[in-house]
Amino acid sequence: MPVLPLRVLVLEDHHFQRTIAVNLLKQLGCDTVLAAANGAQALRTLHEVGPVDIVLCDLHMEGMDGLEFLQRAKNAGLVRSVIINSSLTEDVRRAARKLVPLLGGVLLGDVSKPLEINAIEPLLRHYLKEASTYQNVSACSIAIGAEDVRLAMAHQQMETYFQPKVDLRSGDVTGVEALARWNHPFSGLVSPAVFMPAVESCNLLNELFFAQLEDGMKLQREALKRGCFLNVAFNVQPIQLTNVTWALEVKSRLASHGLSGAGLTFELAENGLMEASSACLENLVRLRMLGCRLSIDDFGVGFCSLQRLCQLPFNEIKLDGEFVRTLDREPYCRAVVVSTLALGKALGMTVVVKGIEAQRQHEQLLDLGCTQGQGFLFALPMSCEPLLDWIEARSK
């Protein structure tokens, strides 16, 4: 088996379970596998040998429990991502899955005991695929400030990558989502998690967005030359829509490129809908009047009320990938997918499912009636030319 370039720490207080996990990770080819019986020992180990890519972490332990360890390790920059491995009840683990990101961690997944190879291997592959699209956030030591971001934009270092959305039945590409990447001259492709806080704090969201919009429209025009109509989706935050002329600027850009609003989708995270002001609503209505689609992103993990959902002019629901990762072993995930599909049908809204990474997930979603999806199973984010070549090759 090929070596996986991964450093993994197993934090497990039960000797037998710890031995199983270590042997399984070595069997999968992980380059370095460390082990600790408690949180304090794990911290000492990481301070001695340096950070790990993944910690396979039990939660309930004597002394320093898994949650305290994760908080301390993350604050010290010693852990890049987390896989929960616990025998706690599902409701407690579900709450812990919500807590890990709040502690500053990246949650790869949640697997039950005893650990099984078919549960852990897809999560390791996911980490490697994600890492392949940009440098690991923890590995990037550059300090990001307003001037850095402005210079990056001025020198066209901010690039737009596109991840396809597909018809789950036919495999046809139904659109793409535009994603920002910083092609740093020294650090390579840098994740938005590194530079977006600076973009937001320096009020550069619109500058970045309209640069992405230009890239998306150029992609559309090139796709049309190749006989392909391509809808492009962009992530937008409510604060951008507080300027009542925002949608009018979009209209102007469409006119200058000779394109229709039907080729654009704007995605707003569900949490953001709580902040939607009258100016925001006005812009959303104008976008719909232009023929653009509006999508509620990360649906199911935010706090938007159904009343708010019905008040706003959306025509797409994008279900968060969390509900797909454990679809085959957690009944509540299946119930959420089924309920969201029913809600979408009742409201006349398309439902797109994110985070599809395995063929089994694809098959299960088809069985449930899902028709639109996105995820690494189909394609990683790509720049313009590779994307067009990929689409062209699929259509032959």
XYZ file of C-alpha atoms in Angstrom:
396
model
C 0.000 0.000 0.000
C 1.370 3.481 -0.877
C 2.474 5.728 1.966
C -0.015 8.477 2.825
C 1.812 11.736 3.660
C -0.060 12.117 6.920
C 0.919 12.645 10.543
C -1.830 11.246 12.760
C -2.216 11.174 16.539
C -4.469 8.610 18.212
C -5.821 9.922 21.537
C -7.532 6.986 23.261
C -7.452 5.961 26.927
C -8.412 2.319 26.298
C -5.292 0.302 25.479
C -7.000 -2.236 23.206
C -8.925 0.394 21.232
C -5.769 2.502 20.925
C -3.796 -0.462 19.578
C -6.508 -1.233 17.007
C -6.541 2.367 15.794
C -2.746 2.616 15.520
C -2.476 -0.664 13.606
C -5.319 0.278 11.278
C -3.769 3.661 10.440
C -0.422 1.996 9.763
C -2.208 -0.553 7.577
C -3.688 2.335 5.580
C -0.168 3.632 4.983
C -0.053 6.749 7.186
C 3.488 8.084 7.241
C 3.586 8.837 10.991
C 1.227 7.455 13.645
C 1.545 8.689 17.231
C -0.454 7.550 20.249
C -1.413 8.926 23.657
C -3.534 7.605 26.519
C -4.728 10.991 27.798
C -4.873 14.644 26.855
C -1.881 15.719 28.918
C 0.322 13.017 27.383
C -0.896 13.971 23.918
C 0.041 17.632 24.458
C 3.512 16.690 25.694
C 4.016 14.479 22.627
C 2.957 17.201 20.203
C 5.150 19.819 21.881
C 8.085 17.425 21.427
C 7.479 16.236 17.838
C 5.478 19.091 16.342
C 1.965 19.412 14.871
C -0.073 16.631 13.286
C -2.418 16.710 10.319
C -5.147 14.723 12.056
C -5.987 13.713 15.603
C -8.259 10.688 16.059
C -9.781 11.763 19.330
C -11.838 10.088 22.010
C -13.949 12.550 23.990
C -14.640 10.965 27.375
C -11.413 10.357 29.353
C -10.211 10.741 32.908
C -8.348 13.961 33.637
C -8.069 16.174 30.570
C -10.918 15.114 28.284
C -10.891 15.281 24.502
C -12.576 18.678 24.295
C -10.067 20.358 26.615
C -7.201 18.750 24.696
C -8.547 19.994 21.362
C -8.918 23.533 22.664
C -5.374 23.625 24.039
C -3.831 21.890 21.036
C -5.598 24.168 18.566
C -4.574 27.307 20.466
C -0.967 26.077 20.287
C -1.222 25.313 16.573
C -0.563 21.600 17.113
C -3.629 20.056 15.425
C -4.910 20.766 11.925
C -8.032 18.590 11.795
C -10.075 16.243 13.984
C -11.831 12.923 13.643
C -14.046 12.134 16.634
C -13.885 8.465 17.674
C -16.204 7.904 20.593
C -18.689 5.469 22.095
C -20.835 8.273 23.527
C -24.496 8.451 22.557
C -25.376 9.976 19.200
C -26.956 13.130 20.641
C -23.788 13.949 22.634
C -21.547 13.271 19.636
C -23.771 15.435 17.454
C -23.343 18.322 19.891
C -19.579 17.691 19.986
C -19.459 17.911 16.188
C -20.942 21.398 16.453
C -18.483 22.330 19.195
C -15.234 21.359 17.445
C -15.445 24.160 14.825
C -16.331 26.635 17.599
C -13.105 25.637 19.336
C -11.271 26.564 16.146
C -10.797 23.047 14.786
C -11.544 21.531 11.404
C -13.815 18.511 11.816
C -13.169 15.766 9.258
C -15.756 13.367 10.607
C -17.152 11.273 13.427
C -16.670 7.502 13.584
C -17.976 5.031 16.121
C -16.119 2.355 18.031
C -14.783 -0.161 17.215
C -12.879 1.663 14.486
C -13.323 0.172 11.006
C -11.192 0.675 7.925
C -14.127 1.576 5.659
C -15.106 4.367 8.067
C -11.680 5.957 8.512
C -10.153 5.616 5.031
C -12.586 8.026 3.240
C -11.854 10.677 5.873
C -8.098 10.402 5.314
C -8.631 10.625 1.561
C -10.846 13.667 2.078
C -8.103 15.416 4.022
C -5.566 14.700 1.281
C -7.922 15.891 -1.454
C -8.663 19.092 0.423
C -4.973 19.670 1.060
C -4.255 19.159 -2.642
C -6.309 22.224 -3.622
C -4.306 24.618 -1.505
C -1.568 24.672 1.085
C -2.578 23.619 4.539
C -3.695 26.630 6.552
C -1.361 25.813 9.427
C 1.590 25.512 7.053
C 1.148 29.064 5.785
C 3.233 31.364 7.948
C 2.620 34.608 6.065
C 1.005 37.425 8.005
C -2.034 38.722 6.157
C -3.023 42.384 6.311
C -5.017 44.867 4.268
C -2.037 45.983 2.180
C -1.108 42.351 1.421
C -4.605 41.666 0.126
C -4.726 44.884 -1.898
C -1.358 44.115 -3.499
C -2.476 40.566 -4.217
C -5.518 41.895 -6.055
C -3.487 44.542 -7.883
C -1.012 41.917 -9.081
C -3.809 39.485 -10.015
C -2.663 36.900 -7.483
C -6.261 36.305 -6.396
C -7.543 33.583 -8.691
C -11.000 32.168 -9.174
C -11.397 28.405 -9.106
C -14.630 26.674 -10.055
C -16.144 23.514 -8.584
C -18.771 21.756 -10.723
C -22.324 20.960 -9.680
C -23.782 17.901 -11.378
C -27.043 16.153 -12.142
C -26.840 13.079 -9.911
C -28.842 11.010 -12.402
C -27.056 11.769 -15.661
C -23.722 13.139 -14.462
C -24.215 16.259 -16.589
C -22.683 19.487 -15.284
C -25.469 21.835 -14.207
C -23.274 24.718 -13.069
C -20.165 25.683 -11.120
C -19.405 27.483 -7.866
C -16.757 30.231 -7.912
C -14.171 29.950 -5.116
C -11.366 32.374 -4.258
C -7.749 31.197 -4.071
C -4.658 33.322 -3.463
C -1.736 32.231 -5.626
C 0.910 33.567 -3.277
C 4.378 34.006 -4.868
C 6.106 32.180 -2.000
C 3.426 30.033 -0.332
C 1.554 28.745 -3.390
C -2.237 28.429 -3.334
C -3.529 29.784 -0.042
C -6.887 28.865 1.459
C -9.653 31.472 1.889
C -9.571 30.572 5.591
C -6.239 32.408 5.730
C -7.016 35.578 3.793
C -10.783 36.078 4.007
C -10.697 37.509 7.552
C -8.385 40.272 6.253
C -10.612 40.796 3.224
C -13.653 41.196 5.476
C -12.023 43.393 8.118
C -10.646 45.734 5.444
C -13.988 46.056 3.636
C -12.647 44.463 0.469
C -15.420 41.903 0.020
C -16.996 43.720 -2.916
C -13.665 44.296 -4.619
C -12.934 40.572 -4.437
C -16.475 39.660 -5.460
C -16.562 41.831 -8.581
C -13.167 40.466 -9.629
C -14.631 36.955 -9.275
C -17.736 38.046 -11.166
C -15.569 39.178 -14.085
C -13.773 35.812 -14.072
C -17.091 33.984 -13.942
C -18.498 35.944 -16.857
C -15.371 35.334 -18.934
C -15.779 31.628 -18.175
C -19.411 31.782 -19.308
C -18.513 33.451 -22.584
C -15.774 30.906 -23.303
C -18.148 28.061 -22.419
C -20.765 29.470 -24.796
C -18.169 29.497 -27.592
C -17.768 25.766 -26.939
C -21.522 25.258 -27.053
C -22.061 24.985 -23.303
C -24.305 27.176 -21.117
C -22.792 27.318 -17.653
C -24.480 28.769 -14.583
C -21.920 30.280 -12.190
C -22.637 30.607 -8.464
C -20.973 33.170 -6.187
C -20.846 33.362 -2.403
C -22.160 36.661 -1.038
C -22.439 38.017 2.489
C -25.400 40.129 3.667
C -23.160 43.100 4.481
C -22.360 43.368 0.765
C -26.052 43.786 0.033
C -26.551 46.743 2.361
C -25.624 49.036 -0.547
C -28.821 49.435 -2.573
C -26.823 49.931 -5.797
C -25.114 46.529 -5.513
C -27.578 44.671 -7.750
C -27.505 47.558 -10.222
C -23.738 47.075 -10.560
C -24.328 43.387 -11.281
C -26.859 44.432 -13.933
C -24.290 46.769 -15.497
C -21.647 44.020 -15.609
C -24.111 41.631 -17.254
C -24.915 44.213 -19.909
C -21.245 44.929 -20.629
C -20.634 41.221 -21.241
C -23.875 40.686 -23.132
C -24.958 37.959 -20.711
C -28.234 37.014 -19.072
C -28.887 37.044 -15.338
C -30.154 33.473 -15.717
C -26.513 32.408 -15.812
C -25.784 33.628 -12.277
C -26.583 32.207 -8.851
C -25.879 34.026 -5.598
C -25.380 31.923 -2.471
C -25.976 33.329 1.016
C -25.211 31.278 4.107
C -28.283 30.414 6.159
C -26.903 32.245 9.213
C -26.654 35.432 7.185
C -30.364 35.453 6.498
C -31.011 36.471 10.098
C -29.235 39.757 9.336
C -31.086 40.549 6.100
C -32.031 44.248 6.138
C -34.487 46.112 3.926
C -31.613 47.108 1.609
C -30.509 43.472 1.461
C -34.041 42.367 0.595
C -34.250 45.050 -2.090
C -31.061 43.759 -3.705
C -32.313 40.174 -3.547
C -35.543 41.166 -5.271
C -33.603 43.076 -7.957
C -31.388 40.057 -8.574
C -34.444 37.870 -9.068
C -35.883 40.504 -11.411
C -32.673 40.169 -13.443
C -33.368 36.440 -13.730
C -30.609 35.415 -11.299
C -31.016 32.459 -8.985
C -30.714 32.813 -5.202
C -29.466 29.955 -3.050
C -29.492 29.382 0.717
C -26.051 27.920 1.432
C -25.109 25.539 4.274
C -28.782 24.874 4.969
C -29.423 22.907 8.143
C -26.480 24.156 10.196
C -27.660 27.729 10.746
C -30.539 29.344 12.572
C -32.845 30.674 9.891
C -36.524 30.273 10.777
C -38.956 28.820 8.283
C -40.841 32.124 8.415
C -37.708 33.966 7.295
C -37.151 31.381 4.593
C -40.607 32.030 3.183
C -40.147 35.823 3.322
C -37.030 35.888 1.151
C -37.067 35.292 -2.637
C -34.830 32.213 -2.800
C -35.273 29.421 -5.327
C -32.521 27.010 -4.242
C -31.547 25.260 -1.024
C -27.960 24.025 -0.686
C -27.856 21.331 1.990
C -24.698 21.276 4.103
C -22.306 18.363 3.512
C -22.381 17.373 7.194
C -25.582 15.456 6.556
C -23.978 13.419 3.770
C -20.816 12.275 5.552
C -22.667 10.036 8.017
C -25.770 9.361 5.944
C -25.393 5.581 6.034
C -25.107 5.257 9.806
C -27.061 8.115 11.373
C -30.848 8.080 10.919
C -31.172 11.800 11.729
C -29.055 12.670 8.679
C -31.352 10.679 6.434
C -34.361 12.395 8.030
C -32.830 15.850 7.399
C -32.179 15.045 3.729
C -35.683 13.673 3.221
C -37.281 16.631 5.030
C -35.236 19.173 3.069
C -36.222 17.546 -0.225
C -39.876 17.694 0.829
C -39.503 21.328 1.911
C -37.853 22.232 -1.374
C -40.612 20.548 -3.350
C -43.341 22.270 -1.321
C -41.724 25.699 -1.794
C -40.811 25.142 -5.440
C -37.080 25.289 -4.673
C -34.261 23.198 -6.105
C -32.229 21.242 -3.534
C -28.478 20.850 -4.098
C -26.548 18.498 -1.779
C -22.937 19.412 -0.933
C -20.035 17.264 0.207
C -20.584 14.101 -1.865
C -17.297 12.204 -1.697
C -18.141 8.516 -2.114
C -20.083 6.443 -4.618
C -22.142 4.945 -1.793
C -23.320 8.439 -0.780
C -24.214 9.185 -4.395
C -26.328 6.021 -4.604
C -28.081 6.697 -1.297
C -28.941 10.256 -2.309
C -30.366 9.040 -5.600
C -32.516 6.543 -3.683
C -33.835 9.414 -1.551
C -34.761 11.421 -4.640
C -31.879 13.927 -4.772
C -31.138 15.200 -8.266
C -28.442 17.893 -7.804
C -25.108 17.560 -6.027
C -21.547 18.730 -5.596
C -18.424 17.206 -4.096
C -14.994 15.681 -4.539
C -16.525 12.483 -5.955
C -17.196 14.430 -9.137
C -14.426 17.037 -9.259
C -12.062 19.247 -7.284
C -12.151 23.026 -7.820
C -10.347 23.959 -11.051
C -9.203 27.091 -12.833
C -10.972 28.155 -16.026
C -9.149 26.271 -18.790
C -8.821 22.919 -16.964
C -12.525 23.153 -16.079
C -13.604 23.730 -19.685
C -11.376 20.881 -20.876
C -12.839 18.620 -18.143
C -16.409 19.458 -19.175
C -15.578 18.937 -22.850
C -13.981 15.539 -22.139
C -17.085 14.399 -20.173
C -19.398 15.306 -23.026
C -17.590 13.097 -25.570
